[in-house]
Amino acid sequence: MSKMFSAAALALLMLCVRALPAFASLSLEAIRFEAVSPNEERVVFRLTGPAQLNAFPMKNGSPRLVFDFNGATVSKRVKNSTEAGGKLIERIRVGIHDSKARVVLDLVPGRQVKTAQQPDPVSNTVTVVVYDAAAPSPQINRASAAASSSAAAGMIWSPEKTQTATPPPVRQPPPVAEKTPEPPPVKPAVVKVPAPPSGGTVLSSVLFEKNSNRGEMVMFRLNKFHPPVVFGLEEKKPRVVCDFQDTGAGERLPESVSADGKYVRGIRIERDDTGRKIRAVLDLAPNNSYDLQQVFFKNDNLFVLIINTLGNPAKRLN
C-alpha cells in the first residue's frame, strides 16, 4: 500500500509539473541588498513570476553562495557585479549559466554564516537572509516580506517580544469567619491542543519519495500556497529545517515520517505550543555536500524539496 501511495504521489507531482506555465519568460528583474545589522544581511530577488530556486555553497577558493534560478533570464537593468560592502557579503555577481540565471554572493573571508530563504508568491520575490552562524536564527516577517521590493522601510525581521515584569500580588488578610467552609473538589484541567484558526493555513501531509530519478523528494501538502522558511544546519549532524509560519497541523499530520533514503535519514515534525508554527526537520546523512532544489506548485498548494549531492545535481523540472 505504501509503494502504491508513493507512486500515486509521484504521478501527481509529475502531473503538476506538466501543468506549470513555461519558464521561458521568467526574468530576474531586480536585486536589492540590505545590511540589517553587523551580523544579519539580506538580498531580495524580484522576478516576473514564481521561480525554481537551487541554492548551494562553494567551499573551494574564496567562500561564496550560489543561487540558480532555473529557466530564468536576467534583465538588462541588473548589473553584472555590485559591491555590497557588507560585514558578511562583499559582492553580488550575476550571469547566465547553462540556461539559468545564476547569482553568486561573495562572502567576507573568515566569517562563518548560515542562510535562510523566504519566497513570496504575491510579490514574486525571494528573500535570502545571511546571518552569523553564532547568532540565533532570524524570524522573518511574512507580511513585511510581501511588501514592494522598492520599499526601503520594509524590514523582514520580527522584533523580539519584550518581557514585561509582572508585579507581585498584593496579599490581603483573610476574612474572619466563624466556620471555614470546605473547598469544593478540584477537577483536573483538560489540556487541548490549539486548533488552527478558521481560514488559516494547515499542513495536512508530508510524503517522502526516494525512487525518483531527480533525487530524493519531500512533498508538503497544504490547504493554500504558503511556502516555508528554509535553512540548513551544518553541524555534526547535517539537517535542513522548513519553518511553516502561521500554520496549523492537520488532523492526520504525524510527528515523524520514516525515510530510509541515501540522503534523507528521517523527517521530524515539530509543533510549537501556540499552534501557530510547524517545523519540519530533515535529518541528512553526514559527510556530504548537499544540493537542494525548492519547487513551488502554487495552483496545487504543494511545496517540494529535492535533495541531491553536489556531485549528483537534480534534473530540471520543466
PDB file of C-alpha atoms in Angstrom:
ATOM      1  CA  MET A   1       0.000   0.000   0.000  1.00  0.00           C
ATOM      2  CA  SER A   2       2.888   2.340   0.823  1.00  0.00           C
ATOM      3  CA  LYS A   3       4.510   1.778  -2.584  1.00  0.00           C
ATOM      4  CA  MET A   4       1.207   2.379  -4.353  1.00  0.00           C
ATOM      5  CA  PHE A   5       0.689   5.587  -2.400  1.00  0.00           C
ATOM      6  CA  SER A   6       4.224   6.820  -3.177  1.00  0.00           C
ATOM      7  CA  ALA A   7       3.762   6.060  -6.848  1.00  0.00           C
ATOM      8  CA  ALA A   8       0.481   7.925  -6.868  1.00  0.00           C
ATOM      9  CA  ALA A   9       2.092  10.914  -5.135  1.00  0.00           C
ATOM     10  CA  LEU A  10       4.926  10.958  -7.674  1.00  0.00           C
ATOM     11  CA  ALA A  11       2.458  10.692 -10.562  1.00  0.00           C
ATOM     12  CA  LEU A  12       0.542  13.639  -9.122  1.00  0.00           C
ATOM     13  CA  LEU A  13       3.779  15.613  -8.839  1.00  0.00           C
ATOM     14  CA  MET A  14       4.667  14.914 -12.475  1.00  0.00           C
ATOM     15  CA  LEU A  15       1.155  15.975 -13.495  1.00  0.00           C
ATOM     16  CA  CYS A  16       1.633  19.221 -11.585  1.00  0.00           C
ATOM     17  CA  VAL A  17       4.947  19.769 -13.383  1.00  0.00           C
ATOM     18  CA  ARG A  18       3.309  19.406 -16.793  1.00  0.00           C
ATOM     19  CA  ALA A  19       0.627  21.869 -15.732  1.00  0.00           C
ATOM     20  CA  LEU A  20       3.171  24.551 -14.854  1.00  0.00           C
ATOM     21  CA  PRO A  21       3.468  27.550 -17.185  1.00  0.00           C
ATOM     22  CA  ALA A  22       6.574  27.740 -19.329  1.00  0.00           C
ATOM     23  CA  PHE A  23       9.539  29.319 -17.597  1.00  0.00           C
ATOM     24  CA  ALA A  24      10.950  30.788 -20.789  1.00  0.00           C
ATOM     25  CA  SER A  25       9.503  34.201 -19.971  1.00  0.00           C
ATOM     26  CA  LEU A  26      10.797  34.169 -16.388  1.00  0.00           C
ATOM     27  CA  SER A  27      13.218  37.017 -15.754  1.00  0.00           C
ATOM     28  CA  LEU A  28      15.264  38.260 -12.807  1.00  0.00           C
ATOM     29  CA  GLU A  29      14.263  41.926 -12.742  1.00  0.00           C
ATOM     30  CA  ALA A  30      15.935  43.409  -9.676  1.00  0.00           C
ATOM     31  CA  ILE A  31      18.241  42.644  -6.755  1.00  0.00           C
ATOM     32  CA  ARG A  32      18.316  44.606  -3.519  1.00  0.00           C
ATOM     33  CA  PHE A  33      20.918  44.359  -0.750  1.00  0.00           C
ATOM     34  CA  GLU A  34      20.273  45.489   2.804  1.00  0.00           C
ATOM     35  CA  ALA A  35      22.539  45.342   5.852  1.00  0.00           C
ATOM     36  CA  VAL A  36      20.163  44.827   8.766  1.00  0.00           C
ATOM     37  CA  SER A  37      22.908  44.609  11.399  1.00  0.00           C
ATOM     38  CA  PRO A  38      26.606  43.658  11.616  1.00  0.00           C
ATOM     39  CA  ASN A  39      25.505  40.023  11.948  1.00  0.00           C
ATOM     40  CA  GLU A  40      22.498  39.984   9.590  1.00  0.00           C
ATOM     41  CA  GLU A  41      22.220  40.932   5.924  1.00  0.00           C
ATOM     42  CA  ARG A  42      19.629  40.173   3.272  1.00  0.00           C
ATOM     43  CA  VAL A  43      19.354  40.049  -0.504  1.00  0.00           C
ATOM     44  CA  VAL A  44      15.933  40.344  -2.161  1.00  0.00           C
ATOM     45  CA  PHE A  45      15.440  38.958  -5.671  1.00  0.00           C
ATOM     46  CA  ARG A  46      12.431  40.195  -7.661  1.00  0.00           C
ATOM     47  CA  LEU A  47      11.282  38.123 -10.644  1.00  0.00           C
ATOM     48  CA  THR A  48       8.441  38.202 -13.152  1.00  0.00           C
ATOM     49  CA  GLY A  49       6.884  35.001 -11.775  1.00  0.00           C
ATOM     50  CA  PRO A  50       7.391  32.030  -9.429  1.00  0.00           C
ATOM     51  CA  ALA A  51      10.847  30.511  -9.694  1.00  0.00           C
ATOM     52  CA  GLN A  52      12.620  27.212  -9.108  1.00  0.00           C
ATOM     53  CA  LEU A  53      15.497  28.167  -6.798  1.00  0.00           C
ATOM     54  CA  ASN A  54      18.523  25.930  -6.340  1.00  0.00           C
ATOM     55  CA  ALA A  55      20.985  27.088  -3.661  1.00  0.00           C
ATOM     56  CA  PHE A  56      24.343  25.671  -2.587  1.00  0.00           C
ATOM     57  CA  PRO A  57      27.669  26.858  -1.097  1.00  0.00           C
ATOM     58  CA  MET A  58      31.050  26.781  -2.857  1.00  0.00           C
ATOM     59  CA  LYS A  59      33.837  25.927  -0.444  1.00  0.00           C
ATOM     60  CA  ASN A  60      36.796  25.711  -2.833  1.00  0.00           C
ATOM     61  CA  GLY A  61      38.667  29.001  -3.053  1.00  0.00           C
ATOM     62  CA  SER A  62      37.003  32.104  -1.667  1.00  0.00           C
ATOM     63  CA  PRO A  63      33.761  31.474   0.266  1.00  0.00           C
ATOM     64  CA  ARG A  64      30.595  32.114  -1.718  1.00  0.00           C
ATOM     65  CA  LEU A  65      26.953  31.156  -2.007  1.00  0.00           C
ATOM     66  CA  VAL A  66      25.370  30.262  -5.359  1.00  0.00           C
ATOM     67  CA  PHE A  67      21.689  30.715  -6.258  1.00  0.00           C
ATOM     68  CA  ASP A  68      20.396  29.297  -9.553  1.00  0.00           C
ATOM     69  CA  PHE A  69      17.011  30.378 -10.924  1.00  0.00           C
ATOM     70  CA  ASN A  70      16.197  27.593 -13.370  1.00  0.00           C
ATOM     71  CA  GLY A  71      14.925  28.687 -16.772  1.00  0.00           C
ATOM     72  CA  ALA A  72      15.253  32.393 -15.933  1.00  0.00           C
ATOM     73  CA  THR A  73      16.938  35.189 -17.854  1.00  0.00           C
ATOM     74  CA  VAL A  74      18.452  38.360 -16.420  1.00  0.00           C
ATOM     75  CA  SER A  75      17.066  41.816 -17.141  1.00  0.00           C
ATOM     76  CA  LYS A  76      19.429  44.311 -18.745  1.00  0.00           C
ATOM     77  CA  ARG A  77      18.756  46.611 -15.791  1.00  0.00           C
ATOM     78  CA  VAL A  78      20.522  44.205 -13.415  1.00  0.00           C
ATOM     79  CA  LYS A  79      24.252  44.887 -13.069  1.00  0.00           C
ATOM     80  CA  ASN A  80      26.703  42.066 -13.634  1.00  0.00           C
ATOM     81  CA  SER A  81      28.552  42.893 -10.442  1.00  0.00           C
ATOM     82  CA  THR A  82      27.670  45.024  -7.421  1.00  0.00           C
ATOM     83  CA  GLU A  83      29.915  45.826  -4.466  1.00  0.00           C
ATOM     84  CA  ALA A  84      27.742  45.181  -1.416  1.00  0.00           C
ATOM     85  CA  GLY A  85      30.399  46.184   1.109  1.00  0.00           C
ATOM     86  CA  GLY A  86      28.667  44.352   3.949  1.00  0.00           C
ATOM     87  CA  LYS A  87      30.134  42.738   7.024  1.00  0.00           C
ATOM     88  CA  LEU A  88      29.094  39.321   5.643  1.00  0.00           C
ATOM     89  CA  ILE A  89      28.550  39.838   1.884  1.00  0.00           C
ATOM     90  CA  GLU A  90      31.299  41.562  -0.097  1.00  0.00           C
ATOM     91  CA  ARG A  91      29.946  41.407  -3.624  1.00  0.00           C
ATOM     92  CA  ILE A  92      26.948  40.229  -5.690  1.00  0.00           C
ATOM     93  CA  ARG A  93      27.661  38.794  -9.163  1.00  0.00           C
ATOM     94  CA  VAL A  94      25.019  37.896 -11.763  1.00  0.00           C
ATOM     95  CA  GLY A  95      25.213  35.936 -15.003  1.00  0.00           C
ATOM     96  CA  ILE A  96      23.678  33.237 -17.206  1.00  0.00           C
ATOM     97  CA  HIS A  97      24.915  29.675 -16.665  1.00  0.00           C
ATOM     98  CA  ASP A  98      23.500  26.668 -18.555  1.00  0.00           C
ATOM     99  CA  SER A  99      20.166  28.359 -19.407  1.00  0.00           C
ATOM    100  CA  LYS A 100      19.586  29.654 -15.922  1.00  0.00           C
ATOM    101  CA  ALA A 101      20.174  32.893 -14.049  1.00  0.00           C
ATOM    102  CA  ARG A 102      22.997  32.453 -11.545  1.00  0.00           C
ATOM    103  CA  VAL A 103      23.651  34.809  -8.645  1.00  0.00           C
ATOM    104  CA  VAL A 104      26.846  34.451  -6.607  1.00  0.00           C
ATOM    105  CA  LEU A 105      27.249  36.083  -3.207  1.00  0.00           C
ATOM    106  CA  ASP A 106      30.951  36.564  -2.439  1.00  0.00           C
ATOM    107  CA  LEU A 107      31.296  36.293   1.326  1.00  0.00           C
ATOM    108  CA  VAL A 108      33.746  38.005   3.650  1.00  0.00           C
ATOM    109  CA  PRO A 109      36.571  35.530   4.406  1.00  0.00           C
ATOM    110  CA  GLY A 110      36.796  34.283   7.951  1.00  0.00           C
ATOM    111  CA  ARG A 111      33.095  34.647   8.788  1.00  0.00           C
ATOM    112  CA  GLN A 112      31.005  31.557   9.495  1.00  0.00           C
ATOM    113  CA  VAL A 113      27.485  32.161   8.207  1.00  0.00           C
ATOM    114  CA  LYS A 114      24.135  30.447   7.807  1.00  0.00           C
ATOM    115  CA  THR A 115      21.312  31.251   5.402  1.00  0.00           C
ATOM    116  CA  ALA A 116      17.518  31.272   5.351  1.00  0.00           C
ATOM    117  CA  GLN A 117      15.160  31.764   2.404  1.00  0.00           C
ATOM    118  CA  GLN A 118      11.681  33.252   2.188  1.00  0.00           C
ATOM    119  CA  PRO A 119       9.832  33.130  -1.160  1.00  0.00           C
ATOM    120  CA  ASP A 120       6.788  35.357  -1.564  1.00  0.00           C
ATOM    121  CA  PRO A 121       4.361  34.334  -4.338  1.00  0.00           C
ATOM    122  CA  VAL A 122       2.402  37.580  -4.019  1.00  0.00           C
ATOM    123  CA  SER A 123       5.260  39.893  -4.983  1.00  0.00           C
ATOM    124  CA  ASN A 124       7.304  37.220  -6.851  1.00  0.00           C
ATOM    125  CA  THR A 125      10.276  37.873  -4.591  1.00  0.00           C
ATOM    126  CA  VAL A 126      12.725  35.604  -2.810  1.00  0.00           C
ATOM    127  CA  THR A 127      14.444  36.972   0.278  1.00  0.00           C
ATOM    128  CA  VAL A 128      17.762  35.377   1.239  1.00  0.00           C
ATOM    129  CA  VAL A 129      18.954  36.094   4.765  1.00  0.00           C
ATOM    130  CA  VAL A 130      22.663  35.648   5.555  1.00  0.00           C
ATOM    131  CA  TYR A 131      23.494  35.752   9.258  1.00  0.00           C
ATOM    132  CA  ASP A 132      26.357  34.956  11.592  1.00  0.00           C
ATOM    133  CA  ALA A 133      26.482  31.260  12.497  1.00  0.00           C
ATOM    134  CA  ALA A 134      26.752  32.118  16.198  1.00  0.00           C
ATOM    135  CA  ALA A 135      23.608  34.275  16.100  1.00  0.00           C
ATOM    136  CA  PRO A 136      20.099  32.862  16.622  1.00  0.00           C
ATOM    137  CA  SER A 137      18.016  32.035  13.563  1.00  0.00           C
ATOM    138  CA  PRO A 138      16.258  35.176  12.283  1.00  0.00           C
ATOM    139  CA  GLN A 139      12.485  35.474  12.426  1.00  0.00           C
ATOM    140  CA  ILE A 140      11.227  36.520   9.011  1.00  0.00           C
ATOM    141  CA  ASN A 141       8.093  38.602   8.997  1.00  0.00           C
ATOM    142  CA  ARG A 142       5.971  37.230   6.136  1.00  0.00           C
ATOM    143  CA  ALA A 143       3.820  40.363   5.946  1.00  0.00           C
ATOM    144  CA  SER A 144       6.879  42.582   5.583  1.00  0.00           C
ATOM    145  CA  ALA A 145       8.438  40.283   3.013  1.00  0.00           C
ATOM    146  CA  ALA A 146       5.321  40.685   0.864  1.00  0.00           C
ATOM    147  CA  ALA A 147       5.847  44.433   0.659  1.00  0.00           C
ATOM    148  CA  SER A 148       7.119  46.060  -2.509  1.00  0.00           C
ATOM    149  CA  SER A 149      10.805  45.431  -3.135  1.00  0.00           C
ATOM    150  CA  SER A 150      11.300  49.167  -3.561  1.00  0.00           C
ATOM    151  CA  ALA A 151      10.161  49.908  -0.014  1.00  0.00           C
ATOM    152  CA  ALA A 152      13.352  50.602   1.918  1.00  0.00           C
ATOM    153  CA  ALA A 153      11.498  50.516   5.231  1.00  0.00           C
ATOM    154  CA  GLY A 154      10.111  47.020   4.651  1.00  0.00           C
ATOM    155  CA  MET A 155      12.005  45.127   7.341  1.00  0.00           C
ATOM    156  CA  ILE A 156      11.851  41.350   7.301  1.00  0.00           C
ATOM    157  CA  TRP A 157      12.683  40.904  10.960  1.00  0.00           C
ATOM    158  CA  SER A 158      10.179  40.497  13.768  1.00  0.00           C
ATOM    159  CA  PRO A 159      11.414  42.247  16.931  1.00  0.00           C
ATOM    160  CA  GLU A 160      11.745  40.064  19.953  1.00  0.00           C
ATOM    161  CA  LYS A 161       8.841  40.400  22.338  1.00  0.00           C
ATOM    162  CA  THR A 162       9.716  42.409  25.421  1.00  0.00           C
ATOM    163  CA  GLN A 163       9.355  40.564  28.672  1.00  0.00           C
ATOM    164  CA  THR A 164       7.241  42.741  30.948  1.00  0.00           C
ATOM    165  CA  ALA A 165       7.747  42.131  34.640  1.00  0.00           C
ATOM    166  CA  THR A 166       4.529  41.230  36.459  1.00  0.00           C
ATOM    167  CA  PRO A 167       4.176  42.937  39.859  1.00  0.00           C
ATOM    168  CA  PRO A 168       3.758  40.548  42.773  1.00  0.00           C
ATOM    169  CA  PRO A 169       0.151  40.142  44.002  1.00  0.00           C
ATOM    170  CA  VAL A 170      -0.906  42.179  46.998  1.00  0.00           C
ATOM    171  CA  ARG A 171      -1.573  39.970  49.967  1.00  0.00           C
ATOM    172  CA  GLN A 172      -4.660  40.726  51.965  1.00  0.00           C
ATOM    173  CA  PRO A 173      -5.527  39.265  55.357  1.00  0.00           C
ATOM    174  CA  PRO A 174      -8.146  36.516  55.173  1.00  0.00           C
ATOM    175  CA  PRO A 175     -11.642  37.466  56.369  1.00  0.00           C
ATOM    176  CA  VAL A 176     -12.628  36.304  59.846  1.00  0.00           C
ATOM    177  CA  ALA A 177     -15.361  33.682  59.717  1.00  0.00           C
ATOM    178  CA  GLU A 178     -16.977  31.535  62.374  1.00  0.00           C
ATOM    179  CA  LYS A 179     -16.591  28.400  60.253  1.00  0.00           C
ATOM    180  CA  THR A 180     -14.366  27.870  57.263  1.00  0.00           C
ATOM    181  CA  PRO A 181     -16.286  26.036  54.503  1.00  0.00           C
ATOM    182  CA  GLU A 182     -14.586  23.079  52.909  1.00  0.00           C
ATOM    183  CA  PRO A 183     -13.259  23.824  49.422  1.00  0.00           C
ATOM    184  CA  PRO A 184     -15.017  22.102  46.514  1.00  0.00           C
ATOM    185  CA  PRO A 185     -13.173  19.168  44.891  1.00  0.00           C
ATOM    186  CA  VAL A 186     -10.626  20.236  42.306  1.00  0.00           C
ATOM    187  CA  LYS A 187     -11.340  18.938  38.800  1.00  0.00           C
ATOM    188  CA  PRO A 188      -8.308  18.025  36.693  1.00  0.00           C
ATOM    189  CA  ALA A 189      -7.558  20.534  33.953  1.00  0.00           C
ATOM    190  CA  VAL A 190      -8.125  19.388  30.402  1.00  0.00           C
ATOM    191  CA  VAL A 191      -5.309  20.470  28.080  1.00  0.00           C
ATOM    192  CA  LYS A 192      -6.353  20.919  24.466  1.00  0.00           C
ATOM    193  CA  VAL A 193      -4.035  21.287  21.520  1.00  0.00           C
ATOM    194  CA  PRO A 194      -4.856  24.654  19.912  1.00  0.00           C
ATOM    195  CA  ALA A 195      -6.618  24.245  16.598  1.00  0.00           C
ATOM    196  CA  PRO A 196      -5.560  26.283  13.578  1.00  0.00           C
ATOM    197  CA  PRO A 197      -7.580  29.490  13.150  1.00  0.00           C
ATOM    198  CA  SER A 198     -10.580  29.347  10.890  1.00  0.00           C
ATOM    199  CA  GLY A 199      -9.497  30.024   7.326  1.00  0.00           C
ATOM    200  CA  GLY A 200      -5.806  29.720   8.269  1.00  0.00           C
ATOM    201  CA  THR A 201      -3.047  27.683   6.690  1.00  0.00           C
ATOM    202  CA  VAL A 202      -2.934  23.962   7.501  1.00  0.00           C
ATOM    203  CA  LEU A 203      -0.166  21.476   6.719  1.00  0.00           C
ATOM    204  CA  SER A 204      -2.067  18.252   6.059  1.00  0.00           C
ATOM    205  CA  SER A 205       0.592  15.749   4.967  1.00  0.00           C
ATOM    206  CA  VAL A 206       4.312  15.143   4.409  1.00  0.00           C
ATOM    207  CA  LEU A 207       5.449  12.454   1.952  1.00  0.00           C
ATOM    208  CA  PHE A 208       8.900  11.101   1.178  1.00  0.00           C
ATOM    209  CA  GLU A 209       9.872   9.656  -2.220  1.00  0.00           C
ATOM    210  CA  LYS A 210      13.321   8.120  -2.730  1.00  0.00           C
ATOM    211  CA  ASN A 211      12.895   6.416  -6.118  1.00  0.00           C
ATOM    212  CA  SER A 212      12.671   9.491  -8.344  1.00  0.00           C
ATOM    213  CA  ASN A 213      15.384   9.943 -10.971  1.00  0.00           C
ATOM    214  CA  ARG A 214      15.539  13.614  -9.961  1.00  0.00           C
ATOM    215  CA  GLY A 215      16.698  12.906  -6.422  1.00  0.00           C
ATOM    216  CA  GLU A 216      15.044  12.266  -3.092  1.00  0.00           C
ATOM    217  CA  MET A 217      11.852  14.299  -2.686  1.00  0.00           C
ATOM    218  CA  VAL A 218       9.974  15.550   0.354  1.00  0.00           C
ATOM    219  CA  MET A 219       6.482  16.788  -0.534  1.00  0.00           C
ATOM    220  CA  PHE A 220       4.462  19.068   1.746  1.00  0.00           C
ATOM    221  CA  ARG A 221       0.717  19.339   1.105  1.00  0.00           C
ATOM    222  CA  LEU A 222      -1.118  22.415   2.446  1.00  0.00           C
ATOM    223  CA  ASN A 223      -4.596  23.854   2.062  1.00  0.00           C
ATOM    224  CA  LYS A 224      -3.254  27.017   0.438  1.00  0.00           C
ATOM    225  CA  PHE A 225       0.001  28.179  -1.152  1.00  0.00           C
ATOM    226  CA  HIS A 226       2.228  29.010   1.787  1.00  0.00           C
ATOM    227  CA  PRO A 227       5.975  28.269   1.239  1.00  0.00           C
ATOM    228  CA  PRO A 228       8.154  27.870   4.332  1.00  0.00           C
ATOM    229  CA  VAL A 229      11.364  29.490   5.502  1.00  0.00           C
ATOM    230  CA  VAL A 230      14.137  27.023   4.620  1.00  0.00           C
ATOM    231  CA  PHE A 231      17.631  26.945   6.103  1.00  0.00           C
ATOM    232  CA  GLY A 232      20.371  24.405   6.762  1.00  0.00           C
ATOM    233  CA  LEU A 233      22.329  23.452   9.862  1.00  0.00           C
ATOM    234  CA  GLU A 234      25.831  22.233   9.013  1.00  0.00           C
ATOM    235  CA  GLU A 235      26.934  20.891  12.368  1.00  0.00           C
ATOM    236  CA  LYS A 236      27.904  17.322  13.319  1.00  0.00           C
ATOM    237  CA  LYS A 237      24.502  16.128  12.178  1.00  0.00           C
ATOM    238  CA  PRO A 238      23.506  17.944   8.957  1.00  0.00           C
ATOM    239  CA  ARG A 239      19.869  18.991   8.836  1.00  0.00           C
ATOM    240  CA  VAL A 240      17.507  21.018   6.693  1.00  0.00           C
ATOM    241  CA  VAL A 241      14.802  22.969   8.517  1.00  0.00           C
ATOM    242  CA  CYS A 242      11.489  24.084   6.987  1.00  0.00           C
ATOM    243  CA  ASP A 243       9.533  26.536   9.147  1.00  0.00           C
ATOM    244  CA  PHE A 244       5.889  26.979   8.160  1.00  0.00           C
ATOM    245  CA  GLN A 245       4.974  30.225   9.909  1.00  0.00           C
ATOM    246  CA  ASP A 246       1.337  30.897  10.943  1.00  0.00           C
ATOM    247  CA  THR A 247       0.447  27.314  10.091  1.00  0.00           C
ATOM    248  CA  GLY A 248      -1.609  24.734  11.954  1.00  0.00           C
ATOM    249  CA  ALA A 249      -1.370  20.946  11.818  1.00  0.00           C
ATOM    250  CA  GLY A 250      -3.893  18.768  10.034  1.00  0.00           C
ATOM    251  CA  GLU A 251      -5.690  16.071  11.976  1.00  0.00           C
ATOM    252  CA  ARG A 252      -3.606  13.277  10.433  1.00  0.00           C
ATOM    253  CA  LEU A 253      -0.234  15.039  10.354  1.00  0.00           C
ATOM    254  CA  PRO A 254       2.244  12.656  12.027  1.00  0.00           C
ATOM    255  CA  GLU A 255       5.085  13.572  14.359  1.00  0.00           C
ATOM    256  CA  SER A 256       7.612  11.791  12.141  1.00  0.00           C
ATOM    257  CA  VAL A 257       7.895  10.346   8.659  1.00  0.00           C
ATOM    258  CA  SER A 258      10.082   7.321   8.039  1.00  0.00           C
ATOM    259  CA  ALA A 259      12.763   7.898   5.421  1.00  0.00           C
ATOM    260  CA  ASP A 260      15.385   5.311   4.589  1.00  0.00           C
ATOM    261  CA  GLY A 261      16.901   7.238   1.706  1.00  0.00           C
ATOM    262  CA  LYS A 262      20.504   7.568   0.702  1.00  0.00           C
ATOM    263  CA  TYR A 263      20.491  11.233   1.778  1.00  0.00           C
ATOM    264  CA  VAL A 264      17.372  11.729   3.944  1.00  0.00           C
ATOM    265  CA  ARG A 265      17.521   9.530   7.030  1.00  0.00           C
ATOM    266  CA  GLY A 266      14.445  10.825   8.832  1.00  0.00           C
ATOM    267  CA  ILE A 267      11.834  13.593   8.945  1.00  0.00           C
ATOM    268  CA  ARG A 268      10.666  15.049  12.249  1.00  0.00           C
ATOM    269  CA  ILE A 269       7.625  17.327  12.505  1.00  0.00           C
ATOM    270  CA  GLU A 270       7.510  19.674  15.482  1.00  0.00           C
ATOM    271  CA  ARG A 271       4.698  21.967  16.629  1.00  0.00           C
ATOM    272  CA  ASP A 272       5.079  24.939  18.928  1.00  0.00           C
ATOM    273  CA  ASP A 273       2.883  25.386  21.988  1.00  0.00           C
ATOM    274  CA  THR A 274       0.778  28.100  20.374  1.00  0.00           C
ATOM    275  CA  GLY A 275      -0.183  26.010  17.365  1.00  0.00           C
ATOM    276  CA  ARG A 276       0.996  28.816  15.074  1.00  0.00           C
ATOM    277  CA  LYS A 277       4.127  27.232  13.561  1.00  0.00           C
ATOM    278  CA  ILE A 278       5.072  23.853  12.151  1.00  0.00           C
ATOM    279  CA  ARG A 279       8.749  22.925  11.865  1.00  0.00           C
ATOM    280  CA  ALA A 280       9.868  20.030   9.670  1.00  0.00           C
ATOM    281  CA  VAL A 281      13.437  18.826  10.268  1.00  0.00           C
ATOM    282  CA  LEU A 282      15.139  16.628   7.673  1.00  0.00           C
ATOM    283  CA  ASP A 283      17.976  14.586   9.179  1.00  0.00           C
ATOM    284  CA  LEU A 284      20.594  14.043   6.461  1.00  0.00           C
ATOM    285  CA  ALA A 285      23.425  11.578   6.046  1.00  0.00           C
ATOM    286  CA  PRO A 286      26.762  13.082   7.186  1.00  0.00           C
ATOM    287  CA  ASN A 287      29.898  13.767   5.134  1.00  0.00           C
ATOM    288  CA  ASN A 288      28.105  15.085   2.036  1.00  0.00           C
ATOM    289  CA  SER A 289      27.817  18.489   0.363  1.00  0.00           C
ATOM    290  CA  TYR A 290      24.159  18.815  -0.473  1.00  0.00           C
ATOM    291  CA  ASP A 291      22.367  20.403  -3.384  1.00  0.00           C
ATOM    292  CA  LEU A 292      18.798  21.485  -2.522  1.00  0.00           C
ATOM    293  CA  GLN A 293      16.148  22.480  -5.033  1.00  0.00           C
ATOM    294  CA  GLN A 294      12.872  24.073  -3.997  1.00  0.00           C
ATOM    295  CA  VAL A 295       9.838  23.793  -6.259  1.00  0.00           C
ATOM    296  CA  PHE A 296       6.565  25.602  -5.603  1.00  0.00           C
ATOM    297  CA  PHE A 297       3.300  24.488  -7.184  1.00  0.00           C
ATOM    298  CA  LYS A 298       1.024  27.394  -6.384  1.00  0.00           C
ATOM    299  CA  ASN A 299      -2.115  26.021  -8.001  1.00  0.00           C
ATOM    300  CA  ASP A 300      -1.769  22.687  -6.193  1.00  0.00           C
ATOM    301  CA  ASN A 301      -0.748  24.033  -2.759  1.00  0.00           C
ATOM    302  CA  LEU A 302       2.328  21.814  -2.929  1.00  0.00           C
ATOM    303  CA  PHE A 303       5.865  22.573  -1.775  1.00  0.00           C
ATOM    304  CA  VAL A 304       8.619  20.130  -2.787  1.00  0.00           C
ATOM    305  CA  LEU A 305      12.229  19.816  -1.641  1.00  0.00           C
ATOM    306  CA  ILE A 306      14.563  17.822  -3.915  1.00  0.00           C
ATOM    307  CA  ILE A 307      17.733  16.611  -2.210  1.00  0.00           C
ATOM    308  CA  ASN A 308      20.910  15.624  -4.063  1.00  0.00           C
ATOM    309  CA  THR A 309      24.639  15.968  -3.541  1.00  0.00           C
ATOM    310  CA  LEU A 310      26.770  18.441  -5.449  1.00  0.00           C
ATOM    311  CA  GLY A 311      28.256  15.593  -7.458  1.00  0.00           C
ATOM    312  CA  ASN A 312      24.763  14.477  -8.493  1.00  0.00           C
ATOM    313  CA  PRO A 313      22.754  17.641  -9.317  1.00  0.00           C
ATOM    314  CA  ALA A 314      18.985  17.465  -9.674  1.00  0.00           C
ATOM    315  CA  LYS A 315      17.439  17.406 -13.144  1.00  0.00           C
ATOM    316  CA  ARG A 316      15.341  20.403 -14.054  1.00  0.00           C
ATOM    317  CA  LEU A 317      11.597  20.104 -13.537  1.00  0.00           C
ATOM    318  CA  ASN A 318      10.401  21.543 -16.840  1.00  0.00           C
TER     319      ASN A 318
END
